[in-house]
Structure formats: structure tokens, C-alpha cells
Amino acid sequence: MAASPSAVSSLTLNRLSIYLRALRHLAEEGVDTISSQRLAARLDLSAAQIRKDLTYFGEFGVRGVGYSVTDLTARLSHLLGLDRTHPIIVVGTGNLGSALAHFLNFADRSFRVVAAVDNDPRKIGRKVGEVTIESSSRLATVVRRSGAQIGVLTVPRKAAQNNYDQLVRAGIKAVLNFAPIRLVSSADIPTKSVDLRVFLEELGFHLFQGENGRPGASAR
Amino acid sequence: MAASPSAVSSLTLNRLSIYLRALRHLAEEGVDTISSQRLAARLDLSAAQIRKDLTYFGEFGVRGVGYSVTDLTARLSHLLGLDRTHPIIVVGTGNLGSALAHFLNFADRSFRVVAAVDNDPRKIGRKVGEVTIESSSRLATVVRRSGAQIGVLTVPRKAAQNNYDQLVRAGIKAVLNFAPIRLVSSADIPTKSVDLRVFLEELGFHLFQGENGRPGASAR
DNA sequence: AGATGTGAATGAGTTCACAGCT
DNA sequence: AGCTGTGAACTCATTCACATCT
């Protein structure tokens, strides 16, 4: 098996998640072997793309046959760390934060919200999903006590960097940031930023194009 | 000025959103001219990248000087269609859907939630933000009556394709899909899919790497 | 025959480096 | 002198095409 490469692109990694989801659906449908060709057709991408992505991590298939659905599922789950449970702390329990808290607990047993903090004194003591909201001022303590590994940042822009720094100092292992800011991030803490408004604004552009007579191209 | 190109990549388009946000902050700070160099430093990317992105759409700068903050803000806003208001319908008012509904109305005057539908009879008649939830069975009617241009799909996977098709038939102009499925999409309706679990799973991979002794690389 | 795994070819996206304008 | 706009060079990602295995 190939050693894990020093750097795999986000693009490849994100497609692994997509493959994994499709594989789970295939298992539900009772399929037990799948070729890159047929998986690609389902996902609307190329067979070569799938094979290339997989070979970054090893040889998972059988020539002349294809991939075992259960085997590949297990191996991708393991690669993405989904065969263990990652405790999450939600920082900021506004609309988005509390929605994500619920969403994550329902969606998957690989991620579990174990703590939540907020700035607003009125929210402290309330529950979001299974956990009780605590004060942001106790962030470091809460991280340590809960054993949270991943911080989900859903605070306003101006609070984001400060909360990020506190998470890092408290020993968080990774951060998913939804605040619309370029975080100054510690190089050794995997940090991913997602800005939801950006997606809408992309559509805004295409709408505008459509109006000007040009047929709107489908965004990927 | 350069004509809008037939195809601009999502990457470029998404960076325009980022530039625009930074420009707004600069304006708040009272800055009125900015060079690609200084903007790049702020956003942690290259000056050439910024200039190249902008030249897809025209010549916005002044040689020897830089870009006028207010001028560039206006031009990017216009390009992204943010100088008009886009009516949105939220399809599926679960955790994520209702969070987005609130979030979008607060965040920006360019997008306004004008309607929401849900499958669950118990939710119908309730309010989410300013709008009253209606039945998904009336989706087409609601789209037409409300004049919604953008559909935000936050329904379970199995309902997504069907709701998407209905949105399209009812004349929606663009769709932002959060359901974890590859939509079979009409080529002339800009459609963007975002899968939040994918982002977490990317972090899951990096956590796993970290454990195996390799220093975790920062995800972009 | 039919599928994978992979080097080679192509294509997309980014950075370089500099001519040209203020 | 300083900064934009842009072809050319380069790097990263995808696709091709085929040797290899079942």
C-alpha cells in the first residue's frame, strides 16, 4: 500500500467524502461490487478521477472486477477518521451555530457535540441539543474538560480571531470556521474556513449574467 | 473594458466576494485607496492573483496609484449582483434551513427571504424570520407568487431532487443546494451544491494524520 | 473481456516579470 | 517611483491511454 502522501489536496479529500457517501447508498441498495466507471456515472465525474484519487492512498480495487463496496467503505471511513468519534465544541450559538450543533449530532456518529459556549449571558445555561451553553469566558476550561478536538467557530467576525486563538491555546486539534474572516492561523492546527455568503454571491453573479442575455452556466 | 468572459471559474468568483468584504472593512477604516499588494497581504494571497482576477472583468485600477476603495466596491457589488435584492425561497425549514433563513436576512440587504416551505404539516403556518411556512405541496405556487429567484434547498437527501425539479419547473433562476446529493440539474439554471459534512470530514482526515506523527498541515 | 493502477499528455489556475501608464 | 495589466512560465489537477492483473 502506498504511504499517505505528504500533502493531498482538499479537492481529492473532499471527493473521498463524496465517494464514501455514495458507497453507503450502494450498500443500502444491496450492491456489493462497483467499478470506477459506474460510480463515476452516478456522481457525474470521470472514472479516471476516482481511480487517481484512490491511488493516493493505496490499492483498493481488484483488476477486472472493481471495488468491494464494504471494503472500500471501511477503508475510506478509516482514512477520514470516521471510524472514531470526534468531540466538537461549538463556539457561538447563534442561528448557524445552534443549527450546526443539531445537525451534526443527528447526521453522523463520527462527530458529537460535547460542548457549546456563547458570549451572551442570557444564553448561558440554556441547552442546544444535548449540551448546556457555557460562557465564552470559560472557553479554555470548557475545551479541556469536555475533551473537544474540533472547534466549530460560528461567532461574529470581530470575535473570531480571539476565539480562535483561545481554542488553539486550550489545545484544540482542528477548527472549522464560519466567520467571514481570514484567520491568522497556527500552521500546525488544521483550519478550514467556510463562508456561506460567498456561495450565494456566486449565484448572484450568474443571475446577473443571465439577465444580460447570456445563458447562465451551471456552477459546479 | 473587457467583456464578461464566457466562463469565469468559481475560484475567481469566490475570491471577488472575499475582496468585496475586505473593501467594505477598508472603507469603514477610512482607507480610500488600496494597492493589490496591501490587499493581498491582508487576505493572505498574492497581489498578482488579485490583479488577474479583476482583469477578467475590466480595468478597475489606476497605474501607479492602486484601486479606489469606493469605486472598486461599487463595481464588484454590481458584478456580483449585490446592488439589487434577490428574493429567496427556503425549501425545508429544519435546523439548517431556518438558521439560513435568519442568517440571510440579517446578513445582507442583497438577499431577502420571501418564502419558506416545508413538508411537515406541523410546521405549516409557523413563522421563520419574517415569513410564514407553507406546504411543500404548493411549492410551484409559492415560487410564482413570492417572485423568488433563488431557491435554497435544505431538505433531506431523498426529497432534494424532487424539490429541485419543482423549483426549476416553477421558474426559479438559481439554486443553492445543501442536500448531500449530486443533483441532476438543468444546464441553464445555475446550481451550486454545498455539503457541510464534507468540510468536517476533511478535518477528520487531518486529525488522523496528526495522530500518526505527521504534523497536520493547515487546510486552506 | 473487463477492470484497475499509472505514466504521459493535456488543461486549469497561479505566479512571474515586465511593459506601460500616472 | 510606484502600481496596474498582462503575456509567458510554471505548478497543480484532470484526463487519456495502456500495461497489467483477474
Short mmCIF file of C-alpha atoms (C1' of nucleotides) in Angstrom, two decimals:
data_model
loop_
_atom_site.label_atom_id
_atom_site.label_comp_id
_atom_site.label_asym_id
_atom_site.label_seq_id
_atom_site.Cartn_x
_atom_site.Cartn_y
_atom_site.Cartn_z
CA MET A 1 0.00 0.00 0.00
CA ALA A 2 1.20 3.48 -0.80
CA ALA A 3 2.24 5.60 2.16
CA SER A 4 -0.03 8.54 2.87
CA PRO A 5 1.39 11.35 0.78
CA SER A 6 2.80 14.40 2.50
CA ALA A 7 0.06 16.51 1.00
CA VAL A 8 -3.24 15.56 -0.55
CA SER A 9 -5.31 18.35 -1.97
CA SER A 10 -8.60 19.42 -0.44
CA LEU A 11 -10.18 18.61 -3.77
CA THR A 12 -9.20 14.97 -3.53
CA LEU A 13 -10.07 14.75 0.14
CA ASN A 14 -13.48 16.26 -0.41
CA ARG A 15 -14.20 13.82 -3.18
CA LEU A 16 -13.35 10.95 -0.86
CA SER A 17 -16.23 12.11 1.32
CA ILE A 18 -18.47 12.09 -1.71
CA TYR A 19 -17.36 8.61 -2.71
CA LEU A 20 -17.96 7.38 0.78
CA ARG A 21 -21.48 8.72 0.86
CA ALA A 22 -22.26 7.10 -2.48
CA LEU A 23 -20.81 3.81 -1.27
CA ARG A 24 -23.09 3.83 1.74
CA HIS A 25 -26.08 4.32 -0.51
CA LEU A 26 -24.88 1.50 -2.72
CA ALA A 27 -24.63 -0.77 0.30
CA GLU A 28 -28.22 0.11 1.23
CA GLU A 29 -29.21 -0.86 -2.28
CA GLY A 30 -27.52 -4.22 -1.83
CA VAL A 31 -24.73 -3.62 -4.34
CA ASP A 32 -21.53 -5.31 -3.27
CA THR A 33 -19.10 -4.54 -6.06
CA ILE A 34 -18.77 -1.33 -8.04
CA SER A 35 -16.50 -0.23 -10.87
CA SER A 36 -14.98 3.24 -11.06
CA GLN A 37 -16.97 3.60 -14.26
CA ARG A 38 -20.35 3.06 -12.65
CA LEU A 39 -19.54 5.06 -9.56
CA ALA A 40 -18.40 7.92 -11.78
CA ALA A 41 -21.64 7.86 -13.75
CA ARG A 42 -23.57 8.12 -10.50
CA LEU A 43 -21.54 11.07 -9.29
CA ASP A 44 -21.19 12.82 -12.60
CA LEU A 45 -17.43 12.78 -12.75
CA SER A 46 -14.78 10.74 -14.51
CA ALA A 47 -13.74 7.19 -13.74
CA ALA A 48 -10.08 8.13 -14.02
CA GLN A 49 -10.62 10.82 -11.40
CA ILE A 50 -11.91 8.28 -8.92
CA ARG A 51 -9.12 5.81 -9.57
CA LYS A 52 -6.48 8.51 -9.32
CA ASP A 53 -7.90 9.85 -6.07
CA LEU A 54 -7.93 6.40 -4.53
CA THR A 55 -4.39 5.50 -5.55
CA TYR A 56 -3.05 8.35 -3.46
CA PHE A 57 -3.91 6.16 -0.51
CA GLY A 58 -3.37 2.64 -1.72
CA GLU A 59 -4.71 -0.04 -3.99
CA PHE A 60 -8.27 -0.73 -3.04
CA GLY A 61 -9.64 -2.44 -6.10
CA VAL A 62 -9.43 -5.75 -7.89
CA ARG A 63 -8.44 -5.62 -11.55
CA GLY A 64 -11.06 -6.98 -13.84
CA VAL A 65 -13.64 -6.76 -11.05
CA GLY A 66 -13.90 -3.38 -9.36
CA TYR A 67 -14.12 -2.29 -5.75
CA SER A 68 -15.79 -4.13 -2.92
CA VAL A 69 -18.40 -1.76 -1.55
CA THR A 70 -18.00 -2.80 2.07
CA ASP A 71 -14.23 -2.93 1.89
CA LEU A 72 -13.84 0.45 0.25
CA THR A 73 -16.36 1.97 2.64
CA ALA A 74 -14.36 0.74 5.58
CA ARG A 75 -11.07 1.95 4.19
CA LEU A 76 -12.31 5.41 3.30
CA SER A 77 -14.06 5.74 6.65
CA HIS A 78 -10.81 4.91 8.34
CA LEU A 79 -8.83 7.35 6.20
CA LEU A 80 -11.19 10.18 7.01
CA GLY A 81 -11.10 9.27 10.67
CA LEU A 82 -14.80 8.44 10.67
CA ASP A 83 -14.37 5.17 12.49
CA ARG A 84 -13.78 7.12 15.66
CA THR A 85 -15.87 9.82 17.31
CA HIS A 86 -14.62 13.37 17.25
CA PRO A 87 -15.83 15.54 20.09
CA ILE A 88 -16.82 19.01 18.92
CA ILE A 89 -17.19 22.31 20.70
CA VAL A 90 -19.50 24.87 19.11
CA VAL A 91 -18.27 28.40 19.71
CA GLY A 92 -21.12 30.84 19.21
CA THR A 93 -24.67 29.55 19.44
CA GLY A 94 -26.46 31.95 17.12
CA ASN A 95 -28.67 30.68 14.35
CA LEU A 96 -25.94 28.99 12.46
CA GLY A 97 -24.13 27.62 15.49
CA SER A 98 -27.17 26.00 17.02
CA ALA A 99 -28.33 24.67 13.68
CA LEU A 100 -24.95 23.05 13.15
CA ALA A 101 -24.99 21.65 16.66
CA HIS A 102 -28.27 19.87 16.00
CA PHE A 103 -27.33 18.93 12.50
CA LEU A 104 -24.02 17.36 13.47
CA ASN A 105 -25.42 15.24 16.21
CA PHE A 106 -28.16 13.87 14.06
CA ALA A 107 -26.18 13.41 10.92
CA ASP A 108 -23.39 11.22 11.96
CA ARG A 109 -21.96 9.24 14.78
CA SER A 110 -18.44 10.32 13.82
CA PHE A 111 -18.90 13.79 15.20
CA ARG A 112 -20.52 14.56 18.53
CA VAL A 113 -21.13 17.97 20.01
CA VAL A 114 -19.82 17.81 23.56
CA ALA A 115 -19.84 21.49 24.48
CA ALA A 116 -21.06 24.90 23.41
CA VAL A 117 -20.18 28.39 24.51
CA ASP A 118 -21.63 31.82 23.85
CA ASN A 119 -20.89 35.38 24.69
CA ASP A 120 -24.44 36.36 25.51
CA PRO A 121 -25.17 35.97 29.26
CA ARG A 122 -28.84 35.32 28.50
CA LYS A 123 -27.98 32.17 26.59
CA ILE A 124 -25.77 30.66 29.26
CA GLY A 125 -27.47 27.73 30.95
CA ARG A 126 -29.78 27.08 28.03
CA LYS A 127 -29.43 23.89 26.10
CA VAL A 128 -28.50 23.40 22.49
CA GLY A 129 -29.16 19.80 21.57
CA GLU A 130 -27.76 17.75 24.42
CA VAL A 131 -25.31 20.26 25.82
CA THR A 132 -25.63 23.25 28.08
CA ILE A 133 -24.31 26.55 26.83
CA GLU A 134 -21.47 27.94 28.90
CA SER A 135 -19.76 31.31 28.95
CA SER A 136 -17.20 32.13 26.28
CA SER A 137 -15.03 33.48 29.04
CA ARG A 138 -14.52 29.90 30.18
CA LEU A 139 -13.64 28.67 26.72
CA ALA A 140 -10.28 27.20 27.62
CA THR A 141 -11.65 25.36 30.62
CA VAL A 142 -14.59 24.03 28.65
CA VAL A 143 -12.33 22.75 25.89
CA ARG A 144 -10.13 20.93 28.36
CA ARG A 145 -12.93 19.50 30.47
CA SER A 146 -15.01 18.33 27.51
CA GLY A 147 -12.06 16.92 25.62
CA ALA A 148 -13.25 18.64 22.45
CA GLN A 149 -10.97 18.03 19.47
CA ILE A 150 -12.67 20.14 16.83
CA GLY A 151 -13.85 23.70 17.33
CA VAL A 152 -16.68 24.97 15.15
CA LEU A 153 -16.49 28.76 15.08
CA THR A 154 -19.78 30.50 14.40
CA VAL A 155 -19.22 33.82 16.08
CA PRO A 156 -19.37 37.30 14.53
CA ARG A 157 -16.37 38.36 12.54
CA LYS A 158 -14.91 40.59 15.20
CA ALA A 159 -14.84 37.87 17.82
CA ALA A 160 -13.49 35.16 15.56
CA GLN A 161 -9.74 35.67 15.79
CA ASN A 162 -9.81 35.99 19.55
CA ASN A 163 -11.91 32.88 19.99
CA TYR A 164 -9.71 31.04 17.55
CA ASP A 165 -6.60 31.92 19.48
CA GLN A 166 -8.20 30.74 22.70
CA LEU A 167 -9.21 27.44 21.12
CA VAL A 168 -5.67 26.90 19.94
CA ARG A 169 -4.16 27.78 23.30
CA ALA A 170 -6.56 25.38 25.00
CA GLY A 171 -5.22 22.60 22.82
CA ILE A 172 -7.90 22.17 20.17
CA LYS A 173 -6.85 19.85 17.36
CA ALA A 174 -8.72 21.37 14.39
CA VAL A 175 -11.03 24.28 13.61
CA LEU A 176 -13.91 24.76 11.19
CA ASN A 177 -14.52 28.47 10.86
CA PHE A 178 -17.73 30.01 9.52
CA ALA A 179 -16.86 33.61 10.34
CA PRO A 180 -16.15 35.70 7.25
CA ILE A 181 -12.55 36.46 8.05
CA ARG A 182 -9.11 35.21 7.06
CA LEU A 183 -7.89 33.78 10.35
CA VAL A 184 -4.28 34.18 11.27
CA SER A 185 -3.88 30.51 11.97
CA SER A 186 -1.34 28.36 13.70
CA ALA A 187 0.30 26.32 10.99
CA ASP A 188 0.01 23.07 12.88
CA ILE A 189 -3.72 23.23 13.58
CA PRO A 190 -5.76 22.19 10.54
CA THR A 191 -8.13 25.06 9.98
CA LYS A 192 -10.83 25.21 7.35
CA SER A 193 -12.86 28.32 6.62
CA VAL A 194 -16.26 28.28 5.01
CA ASP A 195 -18.10 31.46 4.13
CA LEU A 196 -21.70 30.76 3.28
CA ARG A 197 -22.37 34.16 1.80
CA VAL A 198 -19.75 33.52 -0.84
CA PHE A 199 -21.86 30.73 -2.30
CA LEU A 200 -24.90 32.94 -2.61
CA GLU A 201 -22.87 35.71 -4.14
CA GLU A 202 -21.61 33.31 -6.76
CA LEU A 203 -25.20 32.67 -7.72
CA GLY A 204 -25.80 36.41 -7.70
CA PHE A 205 -23.18 36.74 -10.39
CA HIS A 206 -24.77 34.08 -12.56
CA LEU A 207 -28.19 35.66 -12.19
CA PHE A 208 -26.79 38.91 -13.37
CA GLN A 209 -25.20 37.20 -16.37
CA GLY A 210 -28.47 35.51 -17.22
CA GLU A 211 -30.23 38.84 -17.38
CA ASN A 212 -27.73 40.13 -19.87
CA GLY A 213 -28.82 37.59 -22.40
CA ARG A 214 -26.08 35.09 -21.73
CA PRO A 215 -27.41 31.68 -20.83
CA GLY A 216 -26.36 31.11 -17.23
CA ALA A 217 -23.72 28.46 -16.92
CA SER A 218 -24.21 25.87 -14.26
CA ALA A 219 -21.89 26.35 -11.32
CA ARG A 220 -20.05 23.23 -10.29
CA MET B 1 -13.32 47.39 -20.55
CA ALA B 2 -13.13 43.68 -21.14
CA ALA B 3 -16.38 41.92 -21.94
CA SER B 4 -17.52 39.46 -19.29
CA PRO B 5 -15.86 36.23 -20.27
CA SER B 6 -17.95 33.27 -21.27
CA ALA B 7 -16.78 31.38 -18.23
CA VAL B 8 -15.14 32.59 -15.05
CA SER B 9 -14.14 29.96 -12.56
CA SER B 10 -15.86 29.59 -9.22
CA LEU B 11 -12.50 30.15 -7.63
CA THR B 12 -12.19 33.61 -9.13
CA LEU B 13 -15.80 34.45 -8.41
CA ASN B 14 -15.50 33.38 -4.81
CA ARG B 15 -12.43 35.50 -4.35
CA LEU B 16 -14.31 38.51 -5.65
CA SER B 17 -16.67 38.07 -2.72
CA ILE B 18 -13.70 38.00 -0.40
CA TYR B 19 -12.22 41.12 -1.96
CA LEU B 20 -15.51 42.89 -1.64
CA ARG B 21 -15.80 42.08 2.03
CA ALA B 22 -12.28 43.33 2.68
CA LEU B 23 -13.00 46.52 0.75
CA ARG B 24 -16.02 47.21 2.92
CA HIS B 25 -13.89 46.85 6.00
CA LEU B 26 -11.29 49.16 4.50
CA ALA B 27 -13.96 51.76 3.84
CA GLU B 28 -15.05 51.53 7.48
CA GLU B 29 -11.45 52.14 8.45
CA GLY B 30 -11.40 55.24 6.29
CA VAL B 31 -8.99 53.93 3.68
CA ASP B 32 -9.77 55.27 0.24
CA THR B 33 -7.10 53.80 -1.98
CA ILE B 34 -5.56 50.35 -1.83
CA SER B 35 -2.91 48.56 -3.83
CA SER B 36 -3.17 44.93 -4.83
CA GLN B 37 -0.09 44.41 -2.71
CA ARG B 38 -1.63 45.65 0.51
CA LEU B 39 -4.97 43.98 -0.11
CA ALA B 40 -3.14 40.73 -0.76
CA ALA B 41 -1.22 40.97 2.49
CA ARG B 42 -4.48 41.41 4.34
CA LEU B 43 -6.08 38.42 2.70
CA ASP B 44 -3.02 36.20 2.72
CA LEU B 45 -2.84 35.68 -1.03
CA SER B 46 -0.79 37.08 -3.88
CA ALA B 47 -1.05 40.52 -5.43
CA ALA B 48 -0.88 39.03 -8.92
CA GLN B 49 -3.84 36.84 -8.09
CA ILE B 50 -5.95 39.83 -7.23
CA ARG B 51 -4.97 41.78 -10.31
CA LYS B 52 -5.55 38.78 -12.55
CA ASP B 53 -8.96 38.11 -11.05
CA LEU B 54 -10.02 41.69 -11.57
CA THR B 55 -8.85 41.92 -15.16
CA TYR B 56 -11.31 39.22 -16.16
CA PHE B 57 -13.93 41.89 -15.71
CA GLY B 58 -12.26 45.11 -16.69
CA GLU B 59 -9.65 47.63 -15.66
CA PHE B 60 -10.55 48.93 -12.28
CA GLY B 61 -7.29 50.37 -11.06
CA VAL B 62 -5.07 53.35 -11.71
CA ARG B 63 -1.47 52.61 -12.58
CA GLY B 64 0.97 54.00 -10.14
CA VAL B 65 -1.81 54.52 -7.62
CA GLY B 66 -3.95 51.49 -6.88
CA TYR B 67 -7.67 50.93 -6.61
CA SER B 68 -10.23 53.36 -5.28
CA VAL B 69 -11.94 51.59 -2.42
CA THR B 70 -15.37 53.04 -3.07
CA ASP B 71 -15.14 52.62 -6.81
CA LEU B 72 -13.97 49.02 -6.68
CA THR B 73 -16.58 48.21 -4.04
CA ALA B 74 -19.30 49.55 -6.29
CA ARG B 75 -18.06 47.70 -9.33
CA LEU B 76 -17.67 44.37 -7.59
CA SER B 77 -21.06 44.74 -5.92
CA HIS B 78 -22.57 45.32 -9.31
CA LEU B 79 -20.76 42.36 -10.86
CA LEU B 80 -21.98 40.03 -8.15
CA GLY B 81 -25.49 41.41 -8.49
CA LEU B 82 -25.41 42.74 -4.94
CA ASP B 83 -26.76 46.15 -5.88
CA ARG B 84 -30.14 44.57 -6.30
CA THR B 85 -32.19 42.44 -3.92
CA HIS B 86 -32.59 38.77 -4.68
CA PRO B 87 -35.72 37.18 -3.29
CA ILE B 88 -35.06 33.76 -1.81
CA ILE B 89 -37.27 30.81 -1.06
CA VAL B 90 -36.09 28.40 1.61
CA VAL B 91 -37.14 24.85 0.85
CA GLY B 92 -37.03 22.80 4.02
CA THR B 93 -37.13 24.57 7.36
CA GLY B 94 -35.22 22.14 9.53
CA ASN B 95 -32.32 23.33 11.65
CA LEU B 96 -30.17 24.37 8.78
CA GLY B 97 -32.96 25.87 6.70
CA SER B 98 -34.31 28.07 9.43
CA ALA B 99 -30.83 29.10 10.52
CA LEU B 100 -30.03 30.16 6.98
CA ALA B 101 -33.32 32.00 6.70
CA HIS B 102 -32.47 34.12 9.74
CA PHE B 103 -28.85 34.43 8.81
CA LEU B 104 -29.54 35.65 5.28
CA ASN B 105 -32.00 38.29 6.29
CA PHE B 106 -29.71 39.72 8.88
CA ALA B 107 -26.51 39.47 6.99
CA ASP B 108 -27.19 41.39 3.88
CA ARG B 109 -29.69 43.50 2.11
CA SER B 110 -28.85 41.83 -1.19
CA PHE B 111 -30.68 38.67 -0.32
CA ARG B 112 -34.11 38.57 1.27
CA VAL B 113 -36.06 35.52 2.28
CA VAL B 114 -39.53 35.97 0.85
CA ALA B 115 -40.94 32.49 1.30
CA ALA B 116 -40.37 29.16 3.02
CA VAL B 117 -41.93 25.76 2.57
CA ASP B 118 -41.78 22.52 4.49
CA ASN B 119 -43.07 19.04 4.21
CA ASP B 120 -44.07 18.67 7.83
CA PRO B 121 -47.74 19.64 8.37
CA ARG B 122 -46.95 20.68 11.94
CA LYS B 123 -44.64 23.41 10.74
CA ILE B 124 -47.03 24.95 8.26
CA GLY B 125 -48.33 28.28 9.47
CA ARG B 126 -45.40 28.85 11.78
CA LYS B 127 -43.03 31.67 11.06
CA VAL B 128 -39.38 31.55 10.21
CA GLY B 129 -37.99 35.04 10.43
CA GLU B 130 -40.50 37.23 8.65
CA VAL B 131 -42.19 34.63 6.52
CA THR B 132 -44.86 32.03 7.17
CA ILE B 133 -44.04 28.45 6.34
CA GLU B 134 -46.24 26.98 3.63
CA SER B 135 -46.73 23.45 2.40
CA SER B 136 -44.15 21.93 0.07
CA SER B 137 -47.05 20.65 -2.00
CA ARG B 138 -47.70 24.24 -3.01
CA LEU B 139 -44.07 24.87 -3.93
CA ALA B 140 -44.70 25.99 -7.50
CA THR B 141 -47.44 28.38 -6.49
CA VAL B 142 -45.36 29.83 -3.69
CA VAL B 143 -42.40 30.41 -6.01
CA ARG B 144 -44.56 32.23 -8.53
CA ARG B 145 -46.49 34.29 -6.02
CA SER B 146 -43.44 35.32 -4.00
CA GLY B 147 -41.32 36.06 -7.05
CA ALA B 148 -38.44 34.11 -5.52
CA GLN B 149 -35.38 33.99 -7.76
CA ILE B 150 -33.08 31.80 -5.70
CA GLY B 151 -34.08 28.55 -4.07
CA VAL B 152 -32.13 27.38 -1.03
CA LEU B 153 -32.58 23.63 -0.70
CA THR B 154 -32.20 22.30 2.82
CA VAL B 155 -34.32 19.18 2.65
CA PRO B 156 -33.28 15.59 3.33
CA ARG B 157 -31.40 13.87 0.58
CA LYS B 158 -34.29 11.82 -0.66
CA ALA B 159 -36.53 14.83 -1.20
CA ALA B 160 -33.90 17.01 -2.83
CA GLN B 161 -34.14 16.01 -6.47
CA ASN B 162 -37.91 16.21 -6.49
CA ASN B 163 -37.96 19.62 -4.84
CA TYR B 164 -35.23 20.80 -7.18
CA ASP B 165 -37.24 19.75 -10.21
CA GLN B 166 -40.27 21.56 -8.90
CA LEU B 167 -38.28 24.73 -8.30
CA VAL B 168 -36.99 24.62 -11.83
CA ARG B 169 -40.41 23.99 -13.34
CA ALA B 170 -41.79 26.89 -11.33
CA GLY B 171 -39.22 29.16 -12.96
CA ILE B 172 -36.59 29.58 -10.26
CA LYS B 173 -33.47 31.33 -11.52
CA ALA B 174 -30.78 29.72 -9.35
CA VAL B 175 -30.42 27.07 -6.65
CA LEU B 176 -28.15 26.68 -3.67
CA ASN B 177 -28.32 23.08 -2.53
CA PHE B 178 -27.26 21.83 0.89
CA ALA B 179 -28.57 18.29 0.49
CA PRO B 180 -25.78 15.73 0.18
CA ILE B 181 -26.63 14.60 -3.31
CA ARG B 182 -25.43 15.21 -6.85
CA LEU B 183 -28.46 16.88 -8.37
CA VAL B 184 -29.38 16.11 -11.93
CA SER B 185 -29.56 19.75 -12.85
CA SER B 186 -30.95 21.76 -15.71
CA ALA B 187 -27.97 23.18 -17.51
CA ASP B 188 -29.40 26.65 -17.73
CA ILE B 189 -30.15 27.09 -14.03
CA PRO B 190 -27.03 27.99 -12.06
CA THR B 191 -26.89 25.42 -9.30
CA LYS B 192 -24.35 25.28 -6.52
CA SER B 193 -24.09 22.42 -4.07
CA VAL B 194 -22.53 22.72 -0.66
CA ASP B 195 -22.11 19.75 1.62
CA LEU B 196 -21.23 20.80 5.13
CA ARG B 197 -20.25 17.35 6.29
CA VAL B 198 -17.50 17.28 3.69
CA PHE B 199 -15.70 20.11 5.45
CA LEU B 200 -15.74 18.32 8.77
CA GLU B 201 -14.59 15.11 7.18
CA GLU B 202 -11.64 16.93 5.71
CA LEU B 203 -10.66 17.93 9.21
CA GLY B 204 -11.20 14.35 10.30
CA PHE B 205 -8.54 13.28 7.84
CA HIS B 206 -6.06 15.83 9.11
CA LEU B 207 -6.69 14.80 12.71
CA PHE B 208 -5.96 11.25 11.80
CA GLN B 209 -2.72 12.30 10.09
CA GLY B 210 -1.70 14.29 13.13
CA GLU B 211 -2.04 11.26 15.35
CA ASN B 212 0.28 9.31 13.14
CA GLY B 213 3.12 11.61 13.96
CA ARG B 214 2.89 13.77 10.86
CA PRO B 215 2.42 17.44 11.72
CA GLY B 216 -1.06 18.35 10.49
CA ALA B 217 -0.95 20.63 7.51
CA SER B 218 -3.23 23.61 7.56
CA ALA B 219 -6.21 23.18 5.26
CA ARG B 220 -6.81 26.17 3.07
"C1'" DA C 1 -13.29 -9.48 -21.53
"C1'" DG C 2 -13.20 -6.22 -18.13
"C1'" DA C 3 -11.44 -3.64 -14.67
"C1'" DT C 4 -7.60 -1.34 -12.04
"C1'" DG C 5 -3.37 1.46 -11.42
"C1'" DT C 6 -0.40 4.74 -13.52
"C1'" DG C 7 2.97 7.36 -16.56
"C1'" DA C 8 2.28 10.76 -20.11
"C1'" DA C 9 -0.48 14.43 -22.13
"C1'" DT C 10 -3.49 17.98 -21.53
"C1'" DG C 11 -5.86 21.60 -19.27
"C1'" DA C 12 -6.76 24.89 -15.48
"C1'" DG C 13 -5.10 28.05 -12.21
"C1'" DT C 14 -1.36 30.70 -10.24
"C1'" DT C 15 2.80 33.25 -10.18
"C1'" DC C 16 6.46 35.72 -12.53
"C1'" DA C 17 8.31 39.52 -14.55
"C1'" DC C 18 8.00 43.46 -17.05
"C1'" DA C 19 5.98 46.97 -20.38
"C1'" DG C 20 3.21 50.85 -19.86
"C1'" DC C 21 0.72 54.33 -17.53
"C1'" DT C 22 0.31 58.13 -13.72
"C1'" DA D 1 8.97 55.82 -8.22
"C1'" DG D 2 5.02 53.14 -7.89
"C1'" DC D 3 1.43 50.22 -9.27
"C1'" DT D 4 -1.58 48.16 -12.74
"C1'" DG D 5 -2.49 44.97 -16.53
"C1'" DT D 6 -0.89 41.00 -18.94
"C1'" DG D 7 1.76 37.52 -21.82
"C1'" DA D 8 4.79 33.81 -20.60
"C1'" DA D 9 6.35 30.38 -17.36
"C1'" DC D 10 5.20 27.41 -14.11
"C1'" DT D 11 2.58 24.45 -10.94
"C1'" DC D 12 -1.25 21.83 -9.77
"C1'" DA D 13 -5.28 18.95 -11.27
"C1'" DT D 14 -7.66 16.18 -14.55
"C1'" DT D 15 -7.97 13.13 -18.36
"C1'" DC D 16 -6.03 9.88 -21.61
"C1'" DA D 17 -4.46 5.63 -22.90
"C1'" DC D 18 -2.47 1.46 -21.99
"C1'" DA D 19 0.20 -2.25 -19.50
"C1'" DT D 20 -1.24 -5.30 -16.05
"C1'" DC D 21 -3.90 -8.30 -13.49
"C1'" DT D 22 -8.24 -11.48 -12.58
#
